[in-house]
mmCIF file of C-alpha atoms in Angstrom:
data_model
loop_
_atom_site.group_PDB
_atom_site.id
_atom_site.type_symbol
_atom_site.label_atom_id
_atom_site.label_comp_id
_atom_site.label_asym_id
_atom_site.label_seq_id
_atom_site.Cartn_x
_atom_site.Cartn_y
_atom_site.Cartn_z
ATOM 1 C CA MET A 1 -11.662 27.412 -4.695
ATOM 2 C CA ARG A 2 -13.741 24.318 -5.251
ATOM 3 C CA PRO A 3 -12.656 21.044 -3.701
ATOM 4 C CA ARG A 4 -12.251 18.349 -6.287
ATOM 5 C CA ARG A 5 -12.841 14.648 -6.137
ATOM 6 C CA ARG A 6 -9.770 12.617 -5.289
ATOM 7 C CA LEU A 7 -7.898 10.210 -7.511
ATOM 8 C CA ARG A 8 -9.959 7.070 -8.062
ATOM 9 C CA ALA A 9 -7.282 5.050 -9.786
ATOM 10 C CA ALA A 10 -6.498 3.446 -6.429
ATOM 11 C CA GLU A 11 -10.087 2.433 -5.679
ATOM 12 C CA THR A 12 -10.774 1.305 -9.259
ATOM 13 C CA ALA A 13 -7.620 -0.708 -9.735
ATOM 14 C CA ALA A 14 -7.485 -2.141 -6.232
ATOM 15 C CA ALA A 15 -11.072 -3.368 -6.327
ATOM 16 C CA ALA A 16 -10.638 -4.899 -9.788
ATOM 17 C CA LEU A 17 -7.411 -6.475 -8.578
ATOM 18 C CA LEU A 18 -9.221 -8.367 -5.819
ATOM 19 C CA LEU A 19 -11.048 -10.534 -8.345
ATOM 20 C CA LEU A 20 -7.863 -11.557 -10.096
ATOM 21 C CA LEU A 21 -6.084 -12.333 -6.872
ATOM 22 C CA SER A 22 -8.854 -14.417 -5.300
ATOM 23 C CA ALA A 23 -9.279 -18.003 -6.374
ATOM 24 C CA ALA A 24 -31.280 -13.693 -5.837
ATOM 25 C CA CYS A 25 -32.582 -10.899 -6.139
ATOM 26 C CA GLY A 26 -35.730 -9.645 -4.454
ATOM 27 C CA SER A 27 -35.349 -9.009 -0.728
ATOM 28 C CA ARG A 28 -38.094 -6.575 0.120
ATOM 29 C CA LEU A 29 -38.279 -4.364 3.184
ATOM 30 C CA PRO A 30 -41.591 -4.287 5.082
ATOM 31 C CA GLU A 31 -43.955 -1.463 4.206
ATOM 32 C CA SER A 32 -45.930 0.675 6.630
ATOM 33 C CA ASP A 33 -48.991 2.796 6.070
ATOM 34 C CA PHE A 34 -48.372 6.388 7.089
ATOM 35 C CA ALA A 35 -51.562 7.748 5.471
ATOM 36 C CA PRO A 36 -54.576 8.826 7.540
ATOM 37 C CA THR A 37 -56.794 5.955 8.671
ATOM 38 C CA ARG A 38 -59.615 6.633 6.207
ATOM 39 C CA ALA A 39 -57.441 7.372 3.190
ATOM 40 C CA PRO A 40 -55.861 4.699 0.972
ATOM 41 C CA ALA A 41 -52.126 4.140 1.370
ATOM 42 C CA ARG A 42 -49.994 6.001 -1.132
ATOM 43 C CA SER A 43 -47.811 3.890 -3.390
ATOM 44 C CA ALA A 44 -44.210 3.384 -2.353
ATOM 45 C CA ILE A 45 -41.249 4.785 -4.246
ATOM 46 C CA ARG A 46 -39.273 1.796 -5.408
ATOM 47 C CA VAL A 47 -35.461 1.827 -5.700
ATOM 48 C CA GLY A 48 -32.975 -0.909 -6.500
ATOM 49 C CA VAL A 49 -29.623 -1.745 -4.936
ATOM 50 C CA ILE A 50 -27.246 -4.015 -6.866
ATOM 51 C CA THR A 51 -24.412 -5.517 -4.840
ATOM 52 C CA SER A 52 -21.831 -8.224 -5.487
ATOM 53 C CA ALA A 53 -22.741 -9.642 -2.094
ATOM 54 C CA THR A 54 -21.601 -13.147 -3.015
ATOM 55 C CA SER A 55 -18.546 -13.062 -5.228
ATOM 56 C CA PRO A 56 -15.106 -14.608 -5.716
ATOM 57 C CA VAL A 57 -13.629 -12.034 -3.300
ATOM 58 C CA GLY A 58 -15.813 -12.962 -0.329
ATOM 59 C CA GLY A 59 -19.220 -12.211 1.094
ATOM 60 C CA SER A 60 -18.463 -8.942 2.875
ATOM 61 C CA ALA A 61 -16.140 -7.238 0.401
ATOM 62 C CA PHE A 62 -18.834 -5.217 -1.378
ATOM 63 C CA THR A 63 -21.790 -5.049 1.015
ATOM 64 C CA GLY A 64 -20.885 -1.837 2.847
ATOM 65 C CA PRO A 65 -22.653 0.639 0.521
ATOM 66 C CA ARG A 66 -25.769 -1.561 0.466
ATOM 67 C CA ASP A 67 -25.938 -1.691 4.243
ATOM 68 C CA GLY A 68 -25.446 2.041 4.588
ATOM 69 C CA ALA A 69 -28.127 2.849 2.006
ATOM 70 C CA ARG A 70 -30.604 0.433 3.537
ATOM 71 C CA ALA A 71 -30.048 1.928 7.007
ATOM 72 C CA TYR A 72 -30.739 5.407 5.655
ATOM 73 C CA PHE A 73 -33.970 4.359 3.937
ATOM 74 C CA GLU A 74 -35.174 2.521 7.036
ATOM 75 C CA ARG A 75 -34.717 5.653 9.120
ATOM 76 C CA LEU A 76 -36.310 7.781 6.398
ATOM 77 C CA ASP A 77 -39.396 5.552 6.290
ATOM 78 C CA ALA A 78 -39.677 5.592 10.080
ATOM 79 C CA ARG A 79 -39.861 9.379 9.830
ATOM 80 C CA GLY A 80 -42.555 9.445 7.168
ATOM 81 C CA GLY A 81 -40.704 8.751 3.948
ATOM 82 C CA VAL A 82 -40.721 11.211 1.042
ATOM 83 C CA ASP A 83 -43.797 13.446 1.109
ATOM 84 C CA GLY A 84 -45.640 10.700 2.982
ATOM 85 C CA ARG A 85 -44.504 7.913 0.636
ATOM 86 C CA GLN A 86 -42.361 5.025 1.816
ATOM 87 C CA VAL A 87 -39.172 4.079 -0.049
ATOM 88 C CA GLU A 88 -39.270 0.403 -0.941
ATOM 89 C CA VAL A 89 -35.805 -1.088 -1.442
ATOM 90 C CA ARG A 90 -35.355 -4.009 -3.813
ATOM 91 C CA LEU A 91 -32.013 -5.762 -3.339
ATOM 92 C CA CYS A 92 -30.207 -7.826 -5.956
ATOM 93 C CA ASP A 93 -27.008 -9.837 -5.540
ATOM 94 C CA ASP A 94 -25.255 -10.204 -8.896
ATOM 95 C CA GLY A 95 -22.759 -12.772 -7.580
ATOM 96 C CA GLY A 96 -19.828 -10.719 -8.841
ATOM 97 C CA SER A 97 -20.335 -11.796 -12.456
ATOM 98 C CA GLY A 98 -21.311 -9.960 -15.614
ATOM 99 C CA VAL A 99 -24.106 -12.442 -16.292
ATOM 100 C CA GLY A 100 -25.493 -11.958 -12.815
ATOM 101 C CA ASN A 101 -25.213 -8.203 -13.124
ATOM 102 C CA ASN A 102 -27.205 -8.152 -16.348
ATOM 103 C CA ALA A 103 -29.836 -10.339 -14.682
ATOM 104 C CA CYS A 104 -30.098 -7.895 -11.783
ATOM 105 C CA VAL A 105 -30.427 -4.930 -14.136
ATOM 106 C CA HIS A 106 -33.212 -6.685 -16.056
ATOM 107 C CA ARG A 107 -35.045 -7.688 -12.902
ATOM 108 C CA LEU A 108 -34.927 -4.297 -11.224
ATOM 109 C CA ILE A 109 -35.502 -2.088 -14.258
ATOM 110 C CA ASP A 110 -37.865 -4.121 -16.420
ATOM 111 C CA GLU A 111 -39.773 -6.171 -13.859
ATOM 112 C CA ASP A 112 -39.629 -4.237 -10.585
ATOM 113 C CA LYS A 113 -39.805 -0.873 -12.394
ATOM 114 C CA VAL A 114 -37.522 0.890 -9.923
ATOM 115 C CA VAL A 115 -37.312 4.670 -10.178
ATOM 116 C CA ALA A 116 -33.547 4.601 -9.652
ATOM 117 C CA LEU A 117 -30.603 2.472 -8.642
ATOM 118 C CA VAL A 118 -28.791 3.564 -5.488
ATOM 119 C CA ALA A 119 -25.326 2.703 -4.092
ATOM 120 C CA THR A 120 -24.484 0.185 -6.814
ATOM 121 C CA THR A 121 -21.381 -1.820 -5.876
ATOM 122 C CA ALA A 122 -20.687 -4.295 -8.667
ATOM 123 C CA LEU A 123 -17.459 -6.137 -9.319
ATOM 124 C CA ASP A 124 -18.419 -6.424 -13.009
ATOM 125 C CA TYR A 125 -20.945 -3.760 -13.978
ATOM 126 C CA ALA A 126 -21.773 -5.444 -17.280
ATOM 127 C CA GLY A 127 -25.318 -4.040 -17.266
ATOM 128 C CA ALA A 128 -24.228 -0.392 -17.108
ATOM 129 C CA SER A 129 -25.004 0.306 -20.762
ATOM 130 C CA ARG A 130 -28.479 -1.164 -20.338
ATOM 131 C CA VAL A 131 -29.112 1.076 -17.321
ATOM 132 C CA SER A 132 -27.988 4.080 -19.336
ATOM 133 C CA HIS A 133 -30.057 3.252 -22.411
ATOM 134 C CA ALA A 134 -33.117 2.833 -20.186
ATOM 135 C CA ARG A 135 -32.386 6.308 -18.748
ATOM 136 C CA VAL A 136 -32.572 4.999 -15.212
ATOM 137 C CA PRO A 137 -30.519 7.190 -12.876
ATOM 138 C CA ASP A 138 -27.865 5.248 -10.981
ATOM 139 C CA ILE A 139 -27.043 7.367 -7.936
ATOM 140 C CA GLY A 140 -23.962 7.241 -5.731
ATOM 141 C CA GLY A 141 -22.448 4.033 -7.075
ATOM 142 C CA GLN A 142 -18.902 2.928 -6.285
ATOM 143 C CA PRO A 143 -16.551 3.377 -9.291
ATOM 144 C CA ILE A 144 -14.968 -0.072 -9.170
ATOM 145 C CA GLY A 145 -14.672 -0.040 -12.961
ATOM 146 C CA ALA A 146 -14.946 2.677 -15.609
ATOM 147 C CA ALA A 147 -18.751 2.672 -15.970
ATOM 148 C CA TYR A 148 -19.311 5.935 -14.089
ATOM 149 C CA ASP A 149 -16.844 7.696 -16.408
ATOM 150 C CA THR A 150 -18.406 6.101 -19.504
ATOM 151 C CA TRP A 151 -22.207 6.288 -19.514
ATOM 152 C CA PRO A 152 -24.736 9.077 -19.074
ATOM 153 C CA HIS A 153 -27.396 8.672 -16.356
ATOM 154 C CA LEU A 154 -24.798 7.048 -14.082
ATOM 155 C CA TYR A 155 -23.729 9.255 -11.194
ATOM 156 C CA GLY A 156 -20.831 7.869 -9.177
ATOM 157 C CA VAL A 157 -20.412 8.852 -5.557
ATOM 158 C CA TYR A 158 -17.262 10.884 -6.356
ATOM 159 C CA GLY A 159 -18.564 12.671 -9.470
ATOM 160 C CA SER A 160 -17.018 12.799 -12.945
ATOM 161 C CA LEU A 161 -15.623 15.316 -15.403
ATOM 162 C CA ALA A 162 -15.544 12.881 -18.357
ATOM 163 C CA PRO A 163 -17.810 13.297 -21.418
ATOM 164 C CA ARG A 164 -19.681 10.073 -20.503
ATOM 165 C CA ALA A 165 -20.836 9.531 -24.050
ATOM 166 C CA GLY A 166 -20.341 5.758 -24.237
ATOM 167 C CA ALA A 167 -16.528 5.574 -24.146
ATOM 168 C CA PRO A 168 -14.354 5.584 -21.028
ATOM 169 C CA GLY A 169 -12.893 8.940 -20.074
ATOM 170 C CA TRP A 170 -11.099 10.754 -22.872
ATOM 171 C CA ASP A 171 -9.973 8.622 -25.815
ATOM 172 C CA GLY A 172 -10.129 5.579 -23.597
ATOM 173 C CA LEU A 173 -8.013 7.042 -20.797
ATOM 174 C CA LEU A 174 -9.026 8.103 -17.310
ATOM 175 C CA TYR A 175 -7.144 10.736 -15.322
ATOM 176 C CA GLY A 176 -6.254 10.948 -11.675
ATOM 177 C CA GLY A 177 -4.250 13.238 -9.447
ATOM 178 C CA THR A 178 -1.292 12.829 -7.145
ATOM 179 C CA GLU A 179 -2.822 14.452 -4.068
ATOM 180 C CA VAL A 180 -2.295 11.418 -1.819
ATOM 181 C CA TYR A 181 1.436 11.410 -2.521
ATOM 182 C CA ARG A 182 1.608 15.200 -2.197
ATOM 183 C CA TYR A 183 -0.053 14.980 1.210
ATOM 184 C CA PHE A 184 2.471 12.559 2.696
ATOM 185 C CA LYS A 185 5.346 14.512 1.207
ATOM 186 C CA ARG A 186 4.237 17.899 2.509
ATOM 187 C CA GLU A 187 2.457 16.994 5.724
ATOM 188 C CA GLN A 188 4.521 14.002 6.880
ATOM 189 C CA GLY A 189 7.897 14.721 5.274
ATOM 190 C CA ALA A 190 8.040 11.439 3.363
ATOM 191 C CA ARG A 191 10.693 11.121 0.645
ATOM 192 C CA THR A 192 11.093 7.391 -0.081
ATOM 193 C CA ALA A 193 8.152 5.115 -0.907
ATOM 194 C CA ALA A 194 8.010 1.370 -1.396
ATOM 195 C CA VAL A 195 5.440 -0.208 -3.709
ATOM 196 C CA VAL A 196 4.841 -3.929 -3.125
ATOM 197 C CA SER A 197 3.108 -6.066 -5.750
ATOM 198 C CA TYR A 198 2.694 -9.628 -6.956
ATOM 199 C CA ASN A 199 4.342 -10.915 -10.144
ATOM 200 C CA GLN A 200 0.889 -10.992 -11.689
ATOM 201 C CA ALA A 201 -0.334 -8.762 -14.529
ATOM 202 C CA ALA A 202 -3.062 -6.750 -12.771
ATOM 203 C CA SER A 203 -1.014 -6.332 -9.614
ATOM 204 C CA ALA A 204 2.092 -5.251 -11.490
ATOM 205 C CA ALA A 205 0.134 -2.788 -13.650
ATOM 206 C CA TYR A 206 -1.396 -1.112 -10.605
ATOM 207 C CA ALA A 207 2.012 -0.935 -8.927
ATOM 208 C CA ARG A 208 3.429 0.848 -11.974
ATOM 209 C CA LEU A 209 0.589 3.373 -11.784
ATOM 210 C CA VAL A 210 1.319 4.118 -8.123
ATOM 211 C CA ALA A 211 5.060 4.353 -8.803
ATOM 212 C CA ARG A 212 4.423 6.808 -11.632
ATOM 213 C CA GLY A 213 2.401 9.101 -9.386
ATOM 214 C CA LEU A 214 5.023 8.928 -6.643
ATOM 215 C CA LYS A 215 7.819 9.800 -9.055
ATOM 216 C CA ALA A 216 5.788 12.735 -10.372
ATOM 217 C CA GLU A 217 5.811 14.068 -6.796
ATOM 218 C CA GLY A 218 9.570 13.630 -6.482
ATOM 219 C CA TYR A 219 9.746 10.461 -4.394
ATOM 220 C CA ARG A 220 12.495 7.910 -4.571
ATOM 221 C CA VAL A 221 10.554 4.738 -5.341
ATOM 222 C CA VAL A 222 11.519 1.262 -4.170
ATOM 223 C CA SER A 223 9.678 -1.463 -6.081
ATOM 224 C CA GLU A 224 9.193 -4.824 -4.372
ATOM 225 C CA GLN A 225 7.644 -7.766 -6.194
ATOM 226 C CA VAL A 226 6.762 -11.113 -4.638
ATOM 227 C CA ASP A 227 5.705 -14.380 -6.210
ATOM 228 C CA PHE A 228 1.939 -14.759 -6.299
ATOM 229 C CA ALA A 229 1.972 -18.488 -5.538
ATOM 230 C CA LEU A 230 4.793 -18.503 -2.970
ATOM 231 C CA PRO A 231 5.292 -14.899 -1.801
ATOM 232 C CA ASN A 232 8.359 -14.138 0.299
ATOM 233 C CA PHE A 233 7.030 -11.144 2.208
ATOM 234 C CA ARG A 234 9.863 -11.302 4.715
ATOM 235 C CA ALA A 235 12.457 -10.616 2.008
ATOM 236 C CA ALA A 236 10.405 -7.703 0.658
ATOM 237 C CA ALA A 237 9.966 -6.276 4.159
ATOM 238 C CA ALA A 238 13.685 -6.593 4.896
ATOM 239 C CA ASP A 239 14.595 -4.784 1.684
ATOM 240 C CA LEU A 240 12.177 -1.899 2.160
ATOM 241 C CA LYS A 241 13.628 -1.540 5.667
ATOM 242 C CA ASP A 242 17.174 -1.452 4.273
ATOM 243 C CA GLN A 243 16.103 1.079 1.649
ATOM 244 C CA GLY A 244 14.742 3.385 4.353
ATOM 245 C CA ALA A 245 11.182 3.560 3.037
ATOM 246 C CA ASP A 246 9.013 6.205 4.697
ATOM 247 C CA LEU A 247 5.798 4.988 3.076
ATOM 248 C CA VAL A 248 4.496 1.647 1.867
ATOM 249 C CA PHE A 249 1.871 1.339 -0.865
ATOM 250 C CA ASP A 250 0.770 -2.006 -2.220
ATOM 251 C CA ALA A 251 -0.984 -3.822 -5.024
ATOM 252 C CA LEU A 252 -2.009 -6.787 -2.881
ATOM 253 C CA ASP A 253 -5.214 -8.412 -1.702
ATOM 254 C CA THR A 254 -6.340 -8.173 1.941
ATOM 255 C CA HIS A 255 -4.630 -11.410 2.929
ATOM 256 C CA GLY A 256 -1.394 -10.301 1.281
ATOM 257 C CA ASN A 257 -1.566 -6.975 3.097
ATOM 258 C CA ALA A 258 -1.898 -8.720 6.440
ATOM 259 C CA ARG A 259 1.061 -10.995 5.707
ATOM 260 C CA LEU A 260 3.166 -8.055 4.544
ATOM 261 C CA CYS A 261 2.435 -6.257 7.801
ATOM 262 C CA GLU A 262 3.382 -9.349 9.805
ATOM 263 C CA ALA A 263 6.680 -9.542 7.928
ATOM 264 C CA MET A 264 7.351 -5.854 8.509
ATOM 265 C CA ASP A 265 6.890 -6.340 12.250
ATOM 266 C CA GLU A 266 9.106 -9.432 12.216
ATOM 267 C CA VAL A 267 12.043 -7.616 10.584
ATOM 268 C CA GLY A 268 11.502 -4.386 12.489
ATOM 269 C CA ALA A 269 10.560 -2.261 9.485
ATOM 270 C CA LYS A 270 9.053 0.943 10.831
ATOM 271 C CA VAL A 271 7.489 3.419 8.424
ATOM 272 C CA THR A 272 5.678 6.728 8.634
ATOM 273 C CA ALA A 273 2.620 5.208 6.970
ATOM 274 C CA LYS A 274 1.349 1.975 5.508
ATOM 275 C CA VAL A 275 -1.173 3.557 3.166
ATOM 276 C CA THR A 276 -4.475 1.926 2.233
ATOM 277 C CA ASN A 277 -7.638 3.126 0.506
ATOM 278 C CA VAL A 278 -11.295 3.681 1.283
ATOM 279 C CA GLN A 279 -12.302 0.049 0.725
ATOM 280 C CA ASN A 280 -10.106 -1.052 3.639
ATOM 281 C CA TRP A 281 -11.180 1.818 5.913
ATOM 282 C CA THR A 282 -13.094 -0.457 8.270
ATOM 283 C CA SER A 283 -13.530 -1.388 11.915
ATOM 284 C CA THR A 284 -12.100 -4.886 11.288
ATOM 285 C CA VAL A 285 -8.474 -3.679 11.457
ATOM 286 C CA PRO A 286 -7.774 -5.344 14.855
ATOM 287 C CA GLU A 287 -8.829 -8.723 13.466
ATOM 288 C CA ASP A 288 -7.263 -8.301 10.014
ATOM 289 C CA TYR A 289 -3.908 -7.200 11.459
ATOM 290 C CA LYS A 290 -3.988 -8.966 14.810
ATOM 291 C CA ASP A 291 -0.443 -10.299 14.486
ATOM 292 C CA SER A 292 1.249 -7.023 13.511
ATOM 293 C CA PRO A 293 0.658 -4.318 16.136
ATOM 294 C CA ASN A 294 3.418 -1.983 14.909
ATOM 295 C CA CYS A 295 2.349 -2.064 11.274
ATOM 296 C CA ARG A 296 -1.304 -1.879 12.335
ATOM 297 C CA ASN A 297 -0.669 1.382 14.127
ATOM 298 C CA ALA A 298 1.045 2.760 11.023
ATOM 299 C CA LEU A 299 -2.058 2.266 8.854
ATOM 300 C CA TRP A 300 -3.379 5.370 7.140
ATOM 301 C CA ALA A 301 -6.393 5.636 4.843
ATOM 302 C CA THR A 302 -7.344 8.329 2.359
ATOM 303 C CA GLY A 303 -10.631 9.030 0.601
ATOM 304 C CA SER A 304 -13.269 11.573 -0.364
ATOM 305 C CA SER A 305 -15.654 11.209 2.563
ATOM 306 C CA ARG A 306 -15.603 12.150 6.229
ATOM 307 C CA ASP A 307 -14.183 9.606 8.663
ATOM 308 C CA TYR A 308 -17.007 7.339 9.854
ATOM 309 C CA GLU A 309 -15.467 7.470 13.357
ATOM 310 C CA ASP A 310 -15.698 11.265 13.611
ATOM 311 C CA VAL A 311 -18.868 11.462 15.693
ATOM 312 C CA SER A 312 -18.097 15.073 16.602
ATOM 313 C CA GLN A 313 -19.790 15.781 13.255
ATOM 314 C CA PRO A 314 -23.629 15.668 13.512
ATOM 315 C CA ALA A 315 -24.044 13.923 10.149
ATOM 316 C CA VAL A 316 -21.592 11.196 11.125
ATOM 317 C CA ARG A 317 -23.238 10.835 14.511
ATOM 318 C CA GLU A 318 -26.619 10.282 12.874
ATOM 319 C CA PHE A 319 -25.129 7.640 10.587
ATOM 320 C CA ARG A 320 -23.545 5.821 13.517
ATOM 321 C CA GLU A 321 -26.737 5.908 15.570
ATOM 322 C CA ALA A 322 -28.732 4.438 12.690
ATOM 323 C CA THR A 323 -26.163 1.682 12.062
ATOM 324 C CA ALA A 324 -25.461 0.850 15.714
ATOM 325 C CA GLY A 325 -26.844 -2.644 15.183
ATOM 326 C CA LEU A 326 -24.301 -3.581 12.517
ATOM 327 C CA LYS A 327 -21.466 -5.850 13.622
ATOM 328 C CA THR A 328 -18.841 -3.786 11.824
ATOM 329 C CA HIS A 329 -18.574 -0.283 10.397
ATOM 330 C CA SER A 330 -16.823 1.027 7.331
ATOM 331 C CA GLN A 331 -16.285 4.036 5.137
ATOM 332 C CA TRP A 332 -18.192 2.355 2.326
ATOM 333 C CA GLN A 333 -21.243 2.091 4.593
ATOM 334 C CA LEU A 334 -21.093 5.828 5.167
ATOM 335 C CA GLU A 335 -20.838 6.437 1.428
ATOM 336 C CA GLY A 336 -23.852 4.182 0.804
ATOM 337 C CA TRP A 337 -25.761 6.213 3.400
ATOM 338 C CA ALA A 338 -24.747 9.376 1.501
ATOM 339 C CA ALA A 339 -25.947 7.856 -1.791
ATOM 340 C CA ALA A 340 -29.391 7.165 -0.276
ATOM 341 C CA MET A 341 -29.486 10.714 1.050
ATOM 342 C CA TRP A 342 -28.712 11.968 -2.464
ATOM 343 C CA PHE A 343 -31.591 10.031 -3.985
ATOM 344 C CA THR A 344 -33.893 11.326 -1.257
ATOM 345 C CA GLU A 345 -32.935 14.918 -2.048
ATOM 346 C CA ALA A 346 -33.786 14.293 -5.701
ATOM 347 C CA ALA A 347 -37.074 12.563 -4.838
ATOM 348 C CA ARG A 348 -38.164 15.424 -2.600
ATOM 349 C CA ALA A 349 -37.411 17.914 -5.363
ATOM 350 C CA CYS A 350 -39.621 15.864 -7.704
ATOM 351 C CA ALA A 351 -42.422 15.100 -5.242
ATOM 352 C CA GLY A 352 -44.699 17.892 -6.455
ATOM 353 C CA ASP A 353 -44.824 16.779 -10.095
ATOM 354 C CA GLY A 354 -44.126 13.074 -9.533
ATOM 355 C CA VAL A 355 -41.080 11.030 -8.577
ATOM 356 C CA THR A 356 -40.245 9.642 -12.005
ATOM 357 C CA ARG A 357 -37.062 8.363 -13.564
ATOM 358 C CA ALA A 358 -36.907 11.415 -15.838
ATOM 359 C CA CYS A 359 -37.347 13.926 -13.026
ATOM 360 C CA VAL A 360 -34.816 12.278 -10.740
ATOM 361 C CA ASP A 361 -32.327 11.993 -13.601
ATOM 362 C CA ASP A 362 -32.756 15.663 -14.505
ATOM 363 C CA PHE A 363 -32.125 16.634 -10.890
ATOM 364 C CA MET A 364 -28.961 14.540 -10.822
ATOM 365 C CA ASP A 365 -27.750 15.837 -14.173
ATOM 366 C CA HIS A 366 -27.784 19.362 -12.767
ATOM 367 C CA SER A 367 -26.390 18.318 -9.411
ATOM 368 C CA GLU A 368 -23.304 20.225 -8.309
ATOM 369 C CA GLY A 369 -21.670 20.581 -4.957
ATOM 370 C CA PHE A 370 -23.632 17.840 -3.157
ATOM 371 C CA THR A 371 -21.996 17.007 0.186
ATOM 372 C CA ALA A 372 -24.577 14.839 2.028
ATOM 373 C CA ASP A 373 -24.615 17.290 4.936
ATOM 374 C CA GLY A 374 -20.829 17.373 4.944
ATOM 375 C CA LEU A 375 -20.190 13.632 4.648
ATOM 376 C CA LEU A 376 -18.721 13.979 1.147
ATOM 377 C CA LEU A 377 -16.368 16.399 -0.468
ATOM 378 C CA PRO A 378 -18.429 18.509 -2.933
ATOM 379 C CA VAL A 379 -19.362 16.315 -5.888
ATOM 380 C CA ARG A 380 -19.360 17.642 -9.441
ATOM 381 C CA PHE A 381 -20.562 16.314 -12.781
ATOM 382 C CA GLU A 382 -19.265 18.050 -15.883
ATOM 383 C CA ARG A 383 -18.635 16.927 -19.424
ATOM 384 C CA LEU A 384 -15.263 18.390 -20.293
ATOM 385 C CA ALA A 385 -14.191 18.001 -23.909
ATOM 386 C CA ARG A 386 -10.573 17.678 -22.792
ATOM 387 C CA PRO A 387 -9.085 16.214 -19.631
ATOM 388 C CA PRO A 388 -7.832 18.727 -17.084
ATOM 389 C CA GLY A 389 -4.077 19.189 -16.863
ATOM 390 C CA THR A 390 -4.207 20.023 -13.177
ATOM 391 C CA ARG A 391 -6.908 20.141 -10.537
ATOM 392 C CA ARG A 392 -7.353 21.384 -7.020
ATOM 393 C CA THR A 393 -8.194 18.236 -5.093
ATOM 394 C CA CYS A 394 -9.076 17.731 -1.455
ATOM 395 C CA LEU A 395 -8.893 14.507 0.508
ATOM 396 C CA SER A 396 -9.947 12.962 3.761
ATOM 397 C CA VAL A 397 -7.179 11.344 5.787
ATOM 398 C CA ALA A 398 -7.340 9.112 8.862
ATOM 399 C CA ARG A 399 -4.857 7.086 10.865
ATOM 400 C CA TRP A 400 -5.488 3.928 12.862
ATOM 401 C CA GLU A 401 -4.643 4.018 16.576
ATOM 402 C CA ASP A 402 -5.302 1.065 18.883
ATOM 403 C CA GLY A 403 -7.846 2.044 21.488
ATOM 404 C CA ARG A 404 -9.158 4.938 19.397
ATOM 405 C CA GLY A 405 -9.829 3.437 15.986
ATOM 406 C CA TRP A 406 -9.555 5.633 12.907
ATOM 407 C CA VAL A 407 -8.560 9.177 13.865
ATOM 408 C CA SER A 408 -9.146 12.021 11.415
ATOM 409 C CA GLN A 409 -6.066 13.969 10.379
ATOM 410 C CA GLY A 410 -7.231 17.527 9.802
ATOM 411 C CA GLU A 411 -10.341 18.901 8.108
ATOM 412 C CA MET A 412 -10.882 17.319 4.702
ATOM 413 C CA THR A 413 -12.177 20.536 3.098
ATOM 414 C CA ASP A 414 -8.892 22.218 4.018
ATOM 415 C CA THR A 415 -6.554 19.372 3.017
ATOM 416 C CA CYS A 416 -6.313 20.414 -0.625
ATOM 417 C CA PHE A 417 -3.599 20.495 -3.275
ATOM 418 C CA ASP A 418 -3.169 21.666 -6.864
ATOM 419 C CA VAL A 419 -1.854 18.525 -8.528
ATOM 420 C CA PRO A 420 -1.197 17.204 -12.037
ATOM 421 C CA GLN A 421 -3.662 14.798 -13.618
ATOM 422 C CA LEU A 422 -2.008 11.661 -14.994
ATOM 423 C CA PRO A 423 -3.632 9.385 -17.584
ATOM 424 C CA TYR A 424 -4.185 5.694 -16.997
ATOM 425 C CA PRO A 425 -6.097 3.000 -18.890
ATOM 426 C CA PRO A 426 -9.250 1.700 -17.167
#
């Protein structure tokens, strides 16, 4: 049985939602000469990292993958690089806009001549088609939009089964599974789930998607909607308490989540899990939820990568040692680290004949089962003519506990379910 990538509807829709709910380039790492004293230095391998570092959703919302990738390359260079060649990282902040993203793509591909893009995290990946047409491999990017299920030469961190021939998914629809809902039903005995959203188009649409998946798994669904301008979270919290909700999912921004948790604590609403996604799987939980200790300790996160707190795993321990100087830690940092590791594996495979765009892309195109030394669930790229009706999907699960941080709940390669695949528009 092959583990499958988890449903990305949550990550895609939630990240896109942040923009709607919220009112340059060229940093170069120092190079070192690792060649013998009398021999000329070998040219560096140049890669690009595009990040919406400054954007309408805040300065730190999208920087995790960048920081993880940069930490990996710094450690790699300190250990000799790839076949004696340093990896030179060119950073570009697209400002969270399509115009800025296109400018970054032009700068990195046409001017800086990068071999590949790594750990792309763009709020509006407007330049994706240009990357694809230039046949520049984009490795381990975060699927905030539909680009990684649309274009060839783009390899998202969770893989893809879509044709990727220039149109999203299959006939304009993407597909995702219900494994998260199945997990809480089977492992935690949940039967009633509340879905809280704003009365705003993107928020409401995402809430309907979550509710559909929950109903497919047999849940009784309680829908709570609050006004975007003047949200009454206390009323929503009181109702989900009266309805006996076991789980709470949401289509809210970070601030709204914190206020919802405060309201839940105020009214005494206790649930099995307040479920969030990989983007909010961070070490900032104590600050973000400082006024809601009960709700805070009911936070659960699900994803497709190993818990960044699980230092019993050698690969996680290495990541944490290399990023010890960062003020905060997150799951997205770990996934950026994994993306850099993926590029390095491709570069090493190409080192004999030359680390070129074509060679790296060919390696990625035939990549199957990559796990980044166990940090990721096995990643697959296929081009299925038809969407799968069901898939066996595994997921990583962690729960927040004060004093311990995020605590892994079981082994992610064993937490697997055969679940239906439901269509949704990107």
